[in-house]
Amino acid sequence: MTTASVPASPDSVPVPAARFGDLLVAEWIKLRSLRSTYWALGAGALAVIAFNANAARVDAADHPRLDDGMRSQMARLALRDAFTDGSAMILVLAVASIGAITVVGEYSTGLVRTTFAAVPDRRALMAAKAALLTVVMTGYGALVAGASFASTQAILATRDAGVALTHPGAARVVCASALLAPVCALAGMALGALIRHSATTMVAATAVLLLIPSFITDRYAWTAAVKHAQPVNAWNRLADISYAHDPFTLVPRHQATAQGAWITFAAWAAVAAVVAIVAVDRRDV
């Protein structure tokens, strides 16, 4: 007498882990399906490029009235116009909002429950989010920084005051401005993973990335170290080719280095990605 075989319960069948490439594709679909992504990126890019172009227009208009001493500094002005402080603030806010949306958007709609049910490995899921965000924002930053440099130098070239990308310091300005995008986007993602509320996250991102650094002085050694460890200040160090040449703006012994600024960028990106992964992995939905 034979015993009929009992089919295995579906719950007993192990579910294969999602491949990292599949997670990247899924995150890409979610990111590009959000209308807010296109609005934020498009409006941010136009605002940054227009802001810088207007600064170049003003300097080009003032060029005939400059004395010989000021005209000798036109290369410095040209690189300052390539990516101004105001445009950097706009870029920071735009990309930080995108970084926050990648996490907060799913929590606000409840989609995160479906996501975690499909992909129980939260660490792999968040690593895919961070990796995709880094790639997309790096490309976006390169596009915006490159377009800003090209447009501003074309405007200044009408007065023979523009510089080429091969000019000393020009490539560093463009690279630093481009990399500011993924660094601040990852910071926004980390804050979104911690706070999980869109409005509060944006207020926190503005405070952490823009407001708090502006109140830190470089008069003392420890405050100078904290100030130089902020991403916007690191960008300013890399984008300002005349840094440390004005004895009235900085305490000489507390001045930042270009190498330290690059390290600050890398540290913020790495820490932000780790914070986002750990925060989502250890907290309940």
PDB file of C-alpha atoms in Angstrom:
ATOM      1  CA  MET A   1       0.000   0.000   0.000  1.00  0.00           C
ATOM      2  CA  THR A   2       1.491   3.312  -1.065  1.00  0.00           C
ATOM      3  CA  THR A   3       1.070   6.653   0.626  1.00  0.00           C
ATOM      4  CA  ALA A   4       0.019   9.548  -1.530  1.00  0.00           C
ATOM      5  CA  SER A   5       2.555  12.390  -1.554  1.00  0.00           C
ATOM      6  CA  VAL A   6       1.429  15.640   0.014  1.00  0.00           C
ATOM      7  CA  PRO A   7       2.315  18.757  -1.990  1.00  0.00           C
ATOM      8  CA  ALA A   8       4.572  21.168  -0.212  1.00  0.00           C
ATOM      9  CA  SER A   9       2.992  24.231   1.297  1.00  0.00           C
ATOM     10  CA  PRO A  10       3.748  27.436  -0.593  1.00  0.00           C
ATOM     11  CA  ASP A  11       4.982  28.935   2.677  1.00  0.00           C
ATOM     12  CA  SER A  12       7.644  26.242   2.933  1.00  0.00           C
ATOM     13  CA  VAL A  13       9.159  27.053  -0.448  1.00  0.00           C
ATOM     14  CA  PRO A  14      12.160  29.339   0.024  1.00  0.00           C
ATOM     15  CA  VAL A  15      11.904  32.620  -1.835  1.00  0.00           C
ATOM     16  CA  PRO A  16      15.093  33.384  -3.763  1.00  0.00           C
ATOM     17  CA  ALA A  17      16.785  36.611  -2.799  1.00  0.00           C
ATOM     18  CA  ALA A  18      16.392  39.431  -5.271  1.00  0.00           C
ATOM     19  CA  ARG A  19      19.437  40.149  -7.351  1.00  0.00           C
ATOM     20  CA  PHE A  20      21.019  43.536  -6.832  1.00  0.00           C
ATOM     21  CA  GLY A  21      20.603  44.359 -10.513  1.00  0.00           C
ATOM     22  CA  ASP A  22      16.864  43.701 -10.234  1.00  0.00           C
ATOM     23  CA  LEU A  23      16.669  46.007  -7.228  1.00  0.00           C
ATOM     24  CA  LEU A  24      18.404  48.754  -9.184  1.00  0.00           C
ATOM     25  CA  VAL A  25      15.918  48.384 -12.040  1.00  0.00           C
ATOM     26  CA  ALA A  26      12.980  48.470  -9.627  1.00  0.00           C
ATOM     27  CA  GLU A  27      14.302  51.587  -7.917  1.00  0.00           C
ATOM     28  CA  TRP A  28      14.888  53.252 -11.268  1.00  0.00           C
ATOM     29  CA  ILE A  29      11.275  52.576 -12.277  1.00  0.00           C
ATOM     30  CA  LYS A  30      10.015  54.052  -9.013  1.00  0.00           C
ATOM     31  CA  LEU A  31      12.241  57.122  -9.302  1.00  0.00           C
ATOM     32  CA  ARG A  32      11.335  57.979 -12.878  1.00  0.00           C
ATOM     33  CA  SER A  33       7.630  57.334 -12.312  1.00  0.00           C
ATOM     34  CA  LEU A  34       7.376  60.211  -9.828  1.00  0.00           C
ATOM     35  CA  ARG A  35       6.246  63.492 -11.389  1.00  0.00           C
ATOM     36  CA  SER A  36       7.893  65.388  -8.560  1.00  0.00           C
ATOM     37  CA  THR A  37      11.263  64.059  -9.699  1.00  0.00           C
ATOM     38  CA  TYR A  38      11.005  65.749 -13.081  1.00  0.00           C
ATOM     39  CA  TRP A  39       9.637  68.983 -11.626  1.00  0.00           C
ATOM     40  CA  ALA A  40      12.330  69.223  -8.963  1.00  0.00           C
ATOM     41  CA  LEU A  41      15.203  68.326 -11.292  1.00  0.00           C
ATOM     42  CA  GLY A  42      13.961  70.462 -14.176  1.00  0.00           C
ATOM     43  CA  ALA A  43      13.158  73.529 -12.109  1.00  0.00           C
ATOM     44  CA  GLY A  44      16.391  73.164 -10.140  1.00  0.00           C
ATOM     45  CA  ALA A  45      18.510  72.910 -13.291  1.00  0.00           C
ATOM     46  CA  LEU A  46      16.858  75.912 -14.939  1.00  0.00           C
ATOM     47  CA  ALA A  47      17.171  77.993 -11.775  1.00  0.00           C
ATOM     48  CA  VAL A  48      20.846  77.156 -11.300  1.00  0.00           C
ATOM     49  CA  ILE A  49      21.806  77.814 -14.911  1.00  0.00           C
ATOM     50  CA  ALA A  50      19.756  81.036 -15.063  1.00  0.00           C
ATOM     51  CA  PHE A  51      21.190  82.282 -11.767  1.00  0.00           C
ATOM     52  CA  ASN A  52      24.756  81.768 -12.966  1.00  0.00           C
ATOM     53  CA  ALA A  53      24.043  83.181 -16.426  1.00  0.00           C
ATOM     54  CA  ASN A  54      22.633  86.345 -14.874  1.00  0.00           C
ATOM     55  CA  ALA A  55      25.765  86.763 -12.747  1.00  0.00           C
ATOM     56  CA  ALA A  56      27.894  86.445 -15.888  1.00  0.00           C
ATOM     57  CA  ARG A  57      25.642  88.927 -17.714  1.00  0.00           C
ATOM     58  CA  VAL A  58      26.134  91.503 -14.961  1.00  0.00           C
ATOM     59  CA  ASP A  59      29.916  91.111 -15.006  1.00  0.00           C
ATOM     60  CA  ALA A  60      29.967  91.292 -18.805  1.00  0.00           C
ATOM     61  CA  ALA A  61      27.921  94.500 -18.717  1.00  0.00           C
ATOM     62  CA  ASP A  62      30.247  96.023 -16.125  1.00  0.00           C
ATOM     63  CA  HIS A  63      33.408  94.990 -17.958  1.00  0.00           C
ATOM     64  CA  PRO A  64      33.894  98.230 -19.987  1.00  0.00           C
ATOM     65  CA  ARG A  65      33.829 100.263 -16.758  1.00  0.00           C
ATOM     66  CA  LEU A  66      36.431  98.175 -14.939  1.00  0.00           C
ATOM     67  CA  ASP A  67      39.923  99.520 -14.371  1.00  0.00           C
ATOM     68  CA  ASP A  68      43.030  97.590 -15.355  1.00  0.00           C
ATOM     69  CA  GLY A  69      43.384  96.106 -11.876  1.00  0.00           C
ATOM     70  CA  MET A  70      39.892  94.651 -11.936  1.00  0.00           C
ATOM     71  CA  ARG A  71      40.258  93.377 -15.474  1.00  0.00           C
ATOM     72  CA  SER A  72      43.328  91.456 -14.408  1.00  0.00           C
ATOM     73  CA  GLN A  73      41.019  89.569 -12.023  1.00  0.00           C
ATOM     74  CA  MET A  74      38.486  88.601 -14.698  1.00  0.00           C
ATOM     75  CA  ALA A  75      39.600  84.971 -14.713  1.00  0.00           C
ATOM     76  CA  ARG A  76      38.731  84.805 -11.028  1.00  0.00           C
ATOM     77  CA  LEU A  77      35.348  86.437 -11.700  1.00  0.00           C
ATOM     78  CA  ALA A  78      34.699  84.101 -14.617  1.00  0.00           C
ATOM     79  CA  LEU A  79      35.163  81.030 -12.442  1.00  0.00           C
ATOM     80  CA  ARG A  80      33.059  82.562  -9.690  1.00  0.00           C
ATOM     81  CA  ASP A  81      30.252  83.126 -12.205  1.00  0.00           C
ATOM     82  CA  ALA A  82      30.562  79.542 -13.453  1.00  0.00           C
ATOM     83  CA  PHE A  83      28.861  78.376 -10.253  1.00  0.00           C
ATOM     84  CA  THR A  84      27.873  81.041  -7.755  1.00  0.00           C
ATOM     85  CA  ASP A  85      27.044  80.662  -4.064  1.00  0.00           C
ATOM     86  CA  GLY A  86      23.373  81.318  -4.742  1.00  0.00           C
ATOM     87  CA  SER A  87      23.166  78.623  -7.394  1.00  0.00           C
ATOM     88  CA  ALA A  88      24.857  76.171  -5.041  1.00  0.00           C
ATOM     89  CA  MET A  89      22.105  76.788  -2.472  1.00  0.00           C
ATOM     90  CA  ILE A  90      19.444  76.135  -5.113  1.00  0.00           C
ATOM     91  CA  LEU A  91      21.161  72.917  -6.176  1.00  0.00           C
ATOM     92  CA  VAL A  92      21.456  71.711  -2.575  1.00  0.00           C
ATOM     93  CA  LEU A  93      17.745  72.224  -1.925  1.00  0.00           C
ATOM     94  CA  ALA A  94      16.699  70.569  -5.195  1.00  0.00           C
ATOM     95  CA  VAL A  95      18.808  67.420  -4.855  1.00  0.00           C
ATOM     96  CA  ALA A  96      18.176  67.056  -1.116  1.00  0.00           C
ATOM     97  CA  SER A  97      14.452  67.013  -1.852  1.00  0.00           C
ATOM     98  CA  ILE A  98      14.938  64.278  -4.450  1.00  0.00           C
ATOM     99  CA  GLY A  99      17.010  62.243  -2.016  1.00  0.00           C
ATOM    100  CA  ALA A 100      14.328  62.590   0.639  1.00  0.00           C
ATOM    101  CA  ILE A 101      11.539  61.644  -1.775  1.00  0.00           C
ATOM    102  CA  THR A 102      13.191  58.295  -2.582  1.00  0.00           C
ATOM    103  CA  VAL A 103      12.457  57.223   1.001  1.00  0.00           C
ATOM    104  CA  VAL A 104       9.717  59.482   2.341  1.00  0.00           C
ATOM    105  CA  GLY A 105       7.566  59.022  -0.752  1.00  0.00           C
ATOM    106  CA  GLU A 106       7.125  55.306  -0.078  1.00  0.00           C
ATOM    107  CA  TYR A 107       6.408  55.813   3.614  1.00  0.00           C
ATOM    108  CA  SER A 108       3.793  58.519   2.997  1.00  0.00           C
ATOM    109  CA  THR A 109       1.864  56.404   0.476  1.00  0.00           C
ATOM    110  CA  GLY A 110       2.218  53.109   2.343  1.00  0.00           C
ATOM    111  CA  LEU A 111       3.993  51.537  -0.620  1.00  0.00           C
ATOM    112  CA  VAL A 112       6.897  50.712   1.666  1.00  0.00           C
ATOM    113  CA  ARG A 113       4.939  47.771   3.126  1.00  0.00           C
ATOM    114  CA  THR A 114       4.585  46.230  -0.309  1.00  0.00           C
ATOM    115  CA  THR A 115       8.237  46.895  -1.023  1.00  0.00           C
ATOM    116  CA  PHE A 116       9.418  45.193   2.160  1.00  0.00           C
ATOM    117  CA  ALA A 117       7.070  42.267   1.567  1.00  0.00           C
ATOM    118  CA  ALA A 118       8.586  41.768  -1.894  1.00  0.00           C
ATOM    119  CA  VAL A 119      12.156  42.409  -0.729  1.00  0.00           C
ATOM    120  CA  PRO A 120      12.651  41.401   2.933  1.00  0.00           C
ATOM    121  CA  ASP A 121      16.350  42.243   2.724  1.00  0.00           C
ATOM    122  CA  ARG A 122      16.075  45.911   3.644  1.00  0.00           C
ATOM    123  CA  ARG A 123      19.806  46.499   3.586  1.00  0.00           C
ATOM    124  CA  ALA A 124      20.099  45.369  -0.005  1.00  0.00           C
ATOM    125  CA  LEU A 125      17.058  47.447  -0.927  1.00  0.00           C
ATOM    126  CA  MET A 126      18.437  50.626   0.631  1.00  0.00           C
ATOM    127  CA  ALA A 127      21.880  49.972  -0.830  1.00  0.00           C
ATOM    128  CA  ALA A 128      20.256  49.829  -4.252  1.00  0.00           C
ATOM    129  CA  LYS A 129      18.433  53.118  -3.549  1.00  0.00           C
ATOM    130  CA  ALA A 130      21.681  54.769  -2.484  1.00  0.00           C
ATOM    131  CA  ALA A 131      23.631  53.421  -5.463  1.00  0.00           C
ATOM    132  CA  LEU A 132      21.000  54.515  -7.982  1.00  0.00           C
ATOM    133  CA  LEU A 133      20.622  57.925  -6.358  1.00  0.00           C
ATOM    134  CA  THR A 134      24.397  58.430  -6.484  1.00  0.00           C
ATOM    135  CA  VAL A 135      24.601  57.590 -10.187  1.00  0.00           C
ATOM    136  CA  VAL A 136      21.576  59.686 -11.198  1.00  0.00           C
ATOM    137  CA  MET A 137      22.566  62.701  -9.124  1.00  0.00           C
ATOM    138  CA  THR A 138      26.176  62.551 -10.315  1.00  0.00           C
ATOM    139  CA  GLY A 139      24.961  62.662 -13.907  1.00  0.00           C
ATOM    140  CA  TYR A 140      22.531  65.444 -13.060  1.00  0.00           C
ATOM    141  CA  GLY A 141      25.221  67.431 -11.271  1.00  0.00           C
ATOM    142  CA  ALA A 142      27.613  67.011 -14.192  1.00  0.00           C
ATOM    143  CA  LEU A 143      24.943  68.188 -16.631  1.00  0.00           C
ATOM    144  CA  VAL A 144      24.014  71.256 -14.586  1.00  0.00           C
ATOM    145  CA  ALA A 145      27.602  72.212 -13.754  1.00  0.00           C
ATOM    146  CA  GLY A 146      28.726  71.692 -17.346  1.00  0.00           C
ATOM    147  CA  ALA A 147      25.830  73.705 -18.769  1.00  0.00           C
ATOM    148  CA  SER A 148      26.430  76.490 -16.254  1.00  0.00           C
ATOM    149  CA  PHE A 149      30.111  76.673 -17.119  1.00  0.00           C
ATOM    150  CA  ALA A 150      29.454  76.681 -20.868  1.00  0.00           C
ATOM    151  CA  SER A 151      26.710  79.330 -20.717  1.00  0.00           C
ATOM    152  CA  THR A 152      28.531  81.695 -18.355  1.00  0.00           C
ATOM    153  CA  GLN A 153      31.785  81.548 -20.271  1.00  0.00           C
ATOM    154  CA  ALA A 154      29.957  82.097 -23.557  1.00  0.00           C
ATOM    155  CA  ILE A 155      28.400  85.257 -22.105  1.00  0.00           C
ATOM    156  CA  LEU A 156      31.726  86.509 -20.755  1.00  0.00           C
ATOM    157  CA  ALA A 157      33.426  85.657 -24.056  1.00  0.00           C
ATOM    158  CA  THR A 158      31.535  88.541 -25.643  1.00  0.00           C
ATOM    159  CA  ARG A 159      33.951  90.742 -23.650  1.00  0.00           C
ATOM    160  CA  ASP A 160      36.916  88.419 -24.155  1.00  0.00           C
ATOM    161  CA  ALA A 161      36.680  87.606 -20.435  1.00  0.00           C
ATOM    162  CA  GLY A 162      35.668  83.947 -20.497  1.00  0.00           C
ATOM    163  CA  VAL A 163      37.986  81.059 -19.674  1.00  0.00           C
ATOM    164  CA  ALA A 164      38.316  77.547 -21.060  1.00  0.00           C
ATOM    165  CA  LEU A 165      37.856  74.338 -19.103  1.00  0.00           C
ATOM    166  CA  THR A 166      41.619  73.877 -19.320  1.00  0.00           C
ATOM    167  CA  HIS A 167      42.213  77.091 -17.373  1.00  0.00           C
ATOM    168  CA  PRO A 168      43.845  76.441 -13.973  1.00  0.00           C
ATOM    169  CA  GLY A 169      41.119  75.685 -11.453  1.00  0.00           C
ATOM    170  CA  ALA A 170      38.261  75.516 -13.975  1.00  0.00           C
ATOM    171  CA  ALA A 171      37.952  71.724 -14.039  1.00  0.00           C
ATOM    172  CA  ARG A 172      37.991  71.644 -10.228  1.00  0.00           C
ATOM    173  CA  VAL A 173      35.131  74.140 -10.051  1.00  0.00           C
ATOM    174  CA  VAL A 174      33.030  72.045 -12.436  1.00  0.00           C
ATOM    175  CA  CYS A 175      33.848  68.727 -10.722  1.00  0.00           C
ATOM    176  CA  ALA A 176      33.208  70.065  -7.224  1.00  0.00           C
ATOM    177  CA  SER A 177      29.895  71.610  -8.321  1.00  0.00           C
ATOM    178  CA  ALA A 178      28.849  68.367 -10.016  1.00  0.00           C
ATOM    179  CA  LEU A 179      29.695  66.209  -6.982  1.00  0.00           C
ATOM    180  CA  LEU A 180      27.836  68.533  -4.633  1.00  0.00           C
ATOM    181  CA  ALA A 181      24.636  67.053  -6.096  1.00  0.00           C
ATOM    182  CA  PRO A 182      25.067  63.374  -5.095  1.00  0.00           C
ATOM    183  CA  VAL A 183      26.543  64.286  -1.704  1.00  0.00           C
ATOM    184  CA  CYS A 184      23.565  66.430  -0.703  1.00  0.00           C
ATOM    185  CA  ALA A 185      21.070  64.024  -2.287  1.00  0.00           C
ATOM    186  CA  LEU A 186      22.413  61.206  -0.108  1.00  0.00           C
ATOM    187  CA  ALA A 187      22.213  63.501   2.917  1.00  0.00           C
ATOM    188  CA  GLY A 188      18.566  64.174   2.075  1.00  0.00           C
ATOM    189  CA  MET A 189      17.926  60.433   1.755  1.00  0.00           C
ATOM    190  CA  ALA A 190      19.498  59.793   5.170  1.00  0.00           C
ATOM    191  CA  LEU A 191      17.371  62.488   6.797  1.00  0.00           C
ATOM    192  CA  GLY A 192      14.285  61.084   5.096  1.00  0.00           C
ATOM    193  CA  ALA A 193      15.052  57.610   6.454  1.00  0.00           C
ATOM    194  CA  LEU A 194      15.389  59.030   9.955  1.00  0.00           C
ATOM    195  CA  ILE A 195      12.420  61.434   9.961  1.00  0.00           C
ATOM    196  CA  ARG A 196       9.993  59.845   7.470  1.00  0.00           C
ATOM    197  CA  HIS A 197       7.947  63.024   7.075  1.00  0.00           C
ATOM    198  CA  SER A 198       8.318  65.116   3.926  1.00  0.00           C
ATOM    199  CA  ALA A 199       7.883  68.639   5.314  1.00  0.00           C
ATOM    200  CA  THR A 200       9.959  67.983   8.423  1.00  0.00           C
ATOM    201  CA  THR A 201      12.656  66.326   6.353  1.00  0.00           C
ATOM    202  CA  MET A 202      12.985  69.355   4.067  1.00  0.00           C
ATOM    203  CA  VAL A 203      13.191  71.712   7.037  1.00  0.00           C
ATOM    204  CA  ALA A 204      15.871  69.496   8.567  1.00  0.00           C
ATOM    205  CA  ALA A 205      17.788  69.277   5.280  1.00  0.00           C
ATOM    206  CA  THR A 206      17.766  73.076   4.923  1.00  0.00           C
ATOM    207  CA  ALA A 207      18.967  73.479   8.490  1.00  0.00           C
ATOM    208  CA  VAL A 208      21.679  70.805   8.337  1.00  0.00           C
ATOM    209  CA  LEU A 209      23.043  71.607   4.890  1.00  0.00           C
ATOM    210  CA  LEU A 210      22.632  75.391   4.718  1.00  0.00           C
ATOM    211  CA  LEU A 211      21.622  77.186   7.909  1.00  0.00           C
ATOM    212  CA  ILE A 212      23.793  75.568  10.580  1.00  0.00           C
ATOM    213  CA  PRO A 213      27.041  75.840   8.530  1.00  0.00           C
ATOM    214  CA  SER A 214      26.429  79.571   8.034  1.00  0.00           C
ATOM    215  CA  PHE A 215      26.427  80.159  11.792  1.00  0.00           C
ATOM    216  CA  ILE A 216      29.691  78.335  12.480  1.00  0.00           C
ATOM    217  CA  THR A 217      32.746  80.540  12.767  1.00  0.00           C
ATOM    218  CA  ASP A 218      36.292  79.654  11.729  1.00  0.00           C
ATOM    219  CA  ARG A 219      37.828  81.848  14.408  1.00  0.00           C
ATOM    220  CA  TYR A 220      38.650  78.914  16.703  1.00  0.00           C
ATOM    221  CA  ALA A 221      40.354  75.677  15.790  1.00  0.00           C
ATOM    222  CA  TRP A 222      37.525  73.336  16.762  1.00  0.00           C
ATOM    223  CA  THR A 223      34.778  75.432  15.183  1.00  0.00           C
ATOM    224  CA  ALA A 224      36.886  75.830  12.048  1.00  0.00           C
ATOM    225  CA  ALA A 225      37.198  72.033  11.861  1.00  0.00           C
ATOM    226  CA  VAL A 226      33.414  71.681  12.156  1.00  0.00           C
ATOM    227  CA  LYS A 227      32.842  74.373   9.547  1.00  0.00           C
ATOM    228  CA  HIS A 228      35.231  72.784   7.064  1.00  0.00           C
ATOM    229  CA  ALA A 229      33.476  69.430   7.584  1.00  0.00           C
ATOM    230  CA  GLN A 230      30.237  70.764   6.052  1.00  0.00           C
ATOM    231  CA  PRO A 231      29.592  69.859   2.390  1.00  0.00           C
ATOM    232  CA  VAL A 232      28.711  73.393   1.259  1.00  0.00           C
ATOM    233  CA  ASN A 233      31.843  74.801   2.882  1.00  0.00           C
ATOM    234  CA  ALA A 234      33.892  72.036   1.285  1.00  0.00           C
ATOM    235  CA  TRP A 235      32.415  72.966  -2.083  1.00  0.00           C
ATOM    236  CA  ASN A 236      33.245  76.621  -1.473  1.00  0.00           C
ATOM    237  CA  ARG A 237      36.844  75.690  -0.701  1.00  0.00           C
ATOM    238  CA  LEU A 238      37.148  73.800  -3.992  1.00  0.00           C
ATOM    239  CA  ALA A 239      35.227  76.310  -6.124  1.00  0.00           C
ATOM    240  CA  ASP A 240      37.013  79.430  -4.866  1.00  0.00           C
ATOM    241  CA  ILE A 241      40.348  79.523  -6.698  1.00  0.00           C
ATOM    242  CA  SER A 242      41.369  82.624  -4.736  1.00  0.00           C
ATOM    243  CA  TYR A 243      40.875  80.881  -1.384  1.00  0.00           C
ATOM    244  CA  ALA A 244      43.440  81.825   1.280  1.00  0.00           C
ATOM    245  CA  HIS A 245      44.699  84.836  -0.684  1.00  0.00           C
ATOM    246  CA  ASP A 246      42.597  87.343   1.234  1.00  0.00           C
ATOM    247  CA  PRO A 247      44.108  87.808   4.716  1.00  0.00           C
ATOM    248  CA  PHE A 248      40.961  89.506   6.038  1.00  0.00           C
ATOM    249  CA  THR A 249      38.478  86.672   5.475  1.00  0.00           C
ATOM    250  CA  LEU A 250      40.065  83.758   7.297  1.00  0.00           C
ATOM    251  CA  VAL A 251      42.276  82.972  10.230  1.00  0.00           C
ATOM    252  CA  PRO A 252      45.334  81.626   8.366  1.00  0.00           C
ATOM    253  CA  ARG A 253      46.084  78.772  10.732  1.00  0.00           C
ATOM    254  CA  HIS A 254      42.480  77.552  10.453  1.00  0.00           C
ATOM    255  CA  GLN A 255      42.266  77.465   6.651  1.00  0.00           C
ATOM    256  CA  ALA A 256      40.915  74.361   4.929  1.00  0.00           C
ATOM    257  CA  THR A 257      42.765  72.333   2.323  1.00  0.00           C
ATOM    258  CA  ALA A 258      41.530  71.073  -1.032  1.00  0.00           C
ATOM    259  CA  GLN A 259      42.378  67.517  -0.026  1.00  0.00           C
ATOM    260  CA  GLY A 260      40.326  67.900   3.133  1.00  0.00           C
ATOM    261  CA  ALA A 261      37.396  69.219   1.079  1.00  0.00           C
ATOM    262  CA  TRP A 262      37.430  66.146  -1.189  1.00  0.00           C
ATOM    263  CA  ILE A 263      37.568  63.931   1.909  1.00  0.00           C
ATOM    264  CA  THR A 264      34.571  65.805   3.336  1.00  0.00           C
ATOM    265  CA  PHE A 265      32.579  65.045   0.197  1.00  0.00           C
ATOM    266  CA  ALA A 266      33.458  61.348   0.379  1.00  0.00           C
ATOM    267  CA  ALA A 267      32.773  61.121   4.121  1.00  0.00           C
ATOM    268  CA  TRP A 268      29.344  62.752   3.871  1.00  0.00           C
ATOM    269  CA  ALA A 269      28.304  60.465   1.022  1.00  0.00           C
ATOM    270  CA  ALA A 270      29.481  57.304   2.794  1.00  0.00           C
ATOM    271  CA  VAL A 271      28.043  58.198   6.210  1.00  0.00           C
ATOM    272  CA  ALA A 272      24.708  59.289   4.716  1.00  0.00           C
ATOM    273  CA  ALA A 273      24.346  56.004   2.821  1.00  0.00           C
ATOM    274  CA  VAL A 274      25.165  53.963   5.945  1.00  0.00           C
ATOM    275  CA  VAL A 275      22.727  55.979   8.091  1.00  0.00           C
ATOM    276  CA  ALA A 276      19.914  55.449   5.581  1.00  0.00           C
ATOM    277  CA  ILE A 277      20.558  51.706   5.358  1.00  0.00           C
ATOM    278  CA  VAL A 278      20.799  51.187   9.121  1.00  0.00           C
ATOM    279  CA  ALA A 279      17.804  53.424   9.930  1.00  0.00           C
ATOM    280  CA  VAL A 280      15.473  51.548   7.583  1.00  0.00           C
ATOM    281  CA  ASP A 281      16.828  48.137   8.553  1.00  0.00           C
ATOM    282  CA  ARG A 282      16.382  48.600  12.311  1.00  0.00           C
ATOM    283  CA  ARG A 283      13.109  50.476  12.529  1.00  0.00           C
ATOM    284  CA  ASP A 284       9.610  49.115  12.049  1.00  0.00           C
ATOM    285  CA  VAL A 285       7.482  50.252   9.141  1.00  0.00           C
TER     286      VAL A 285
END
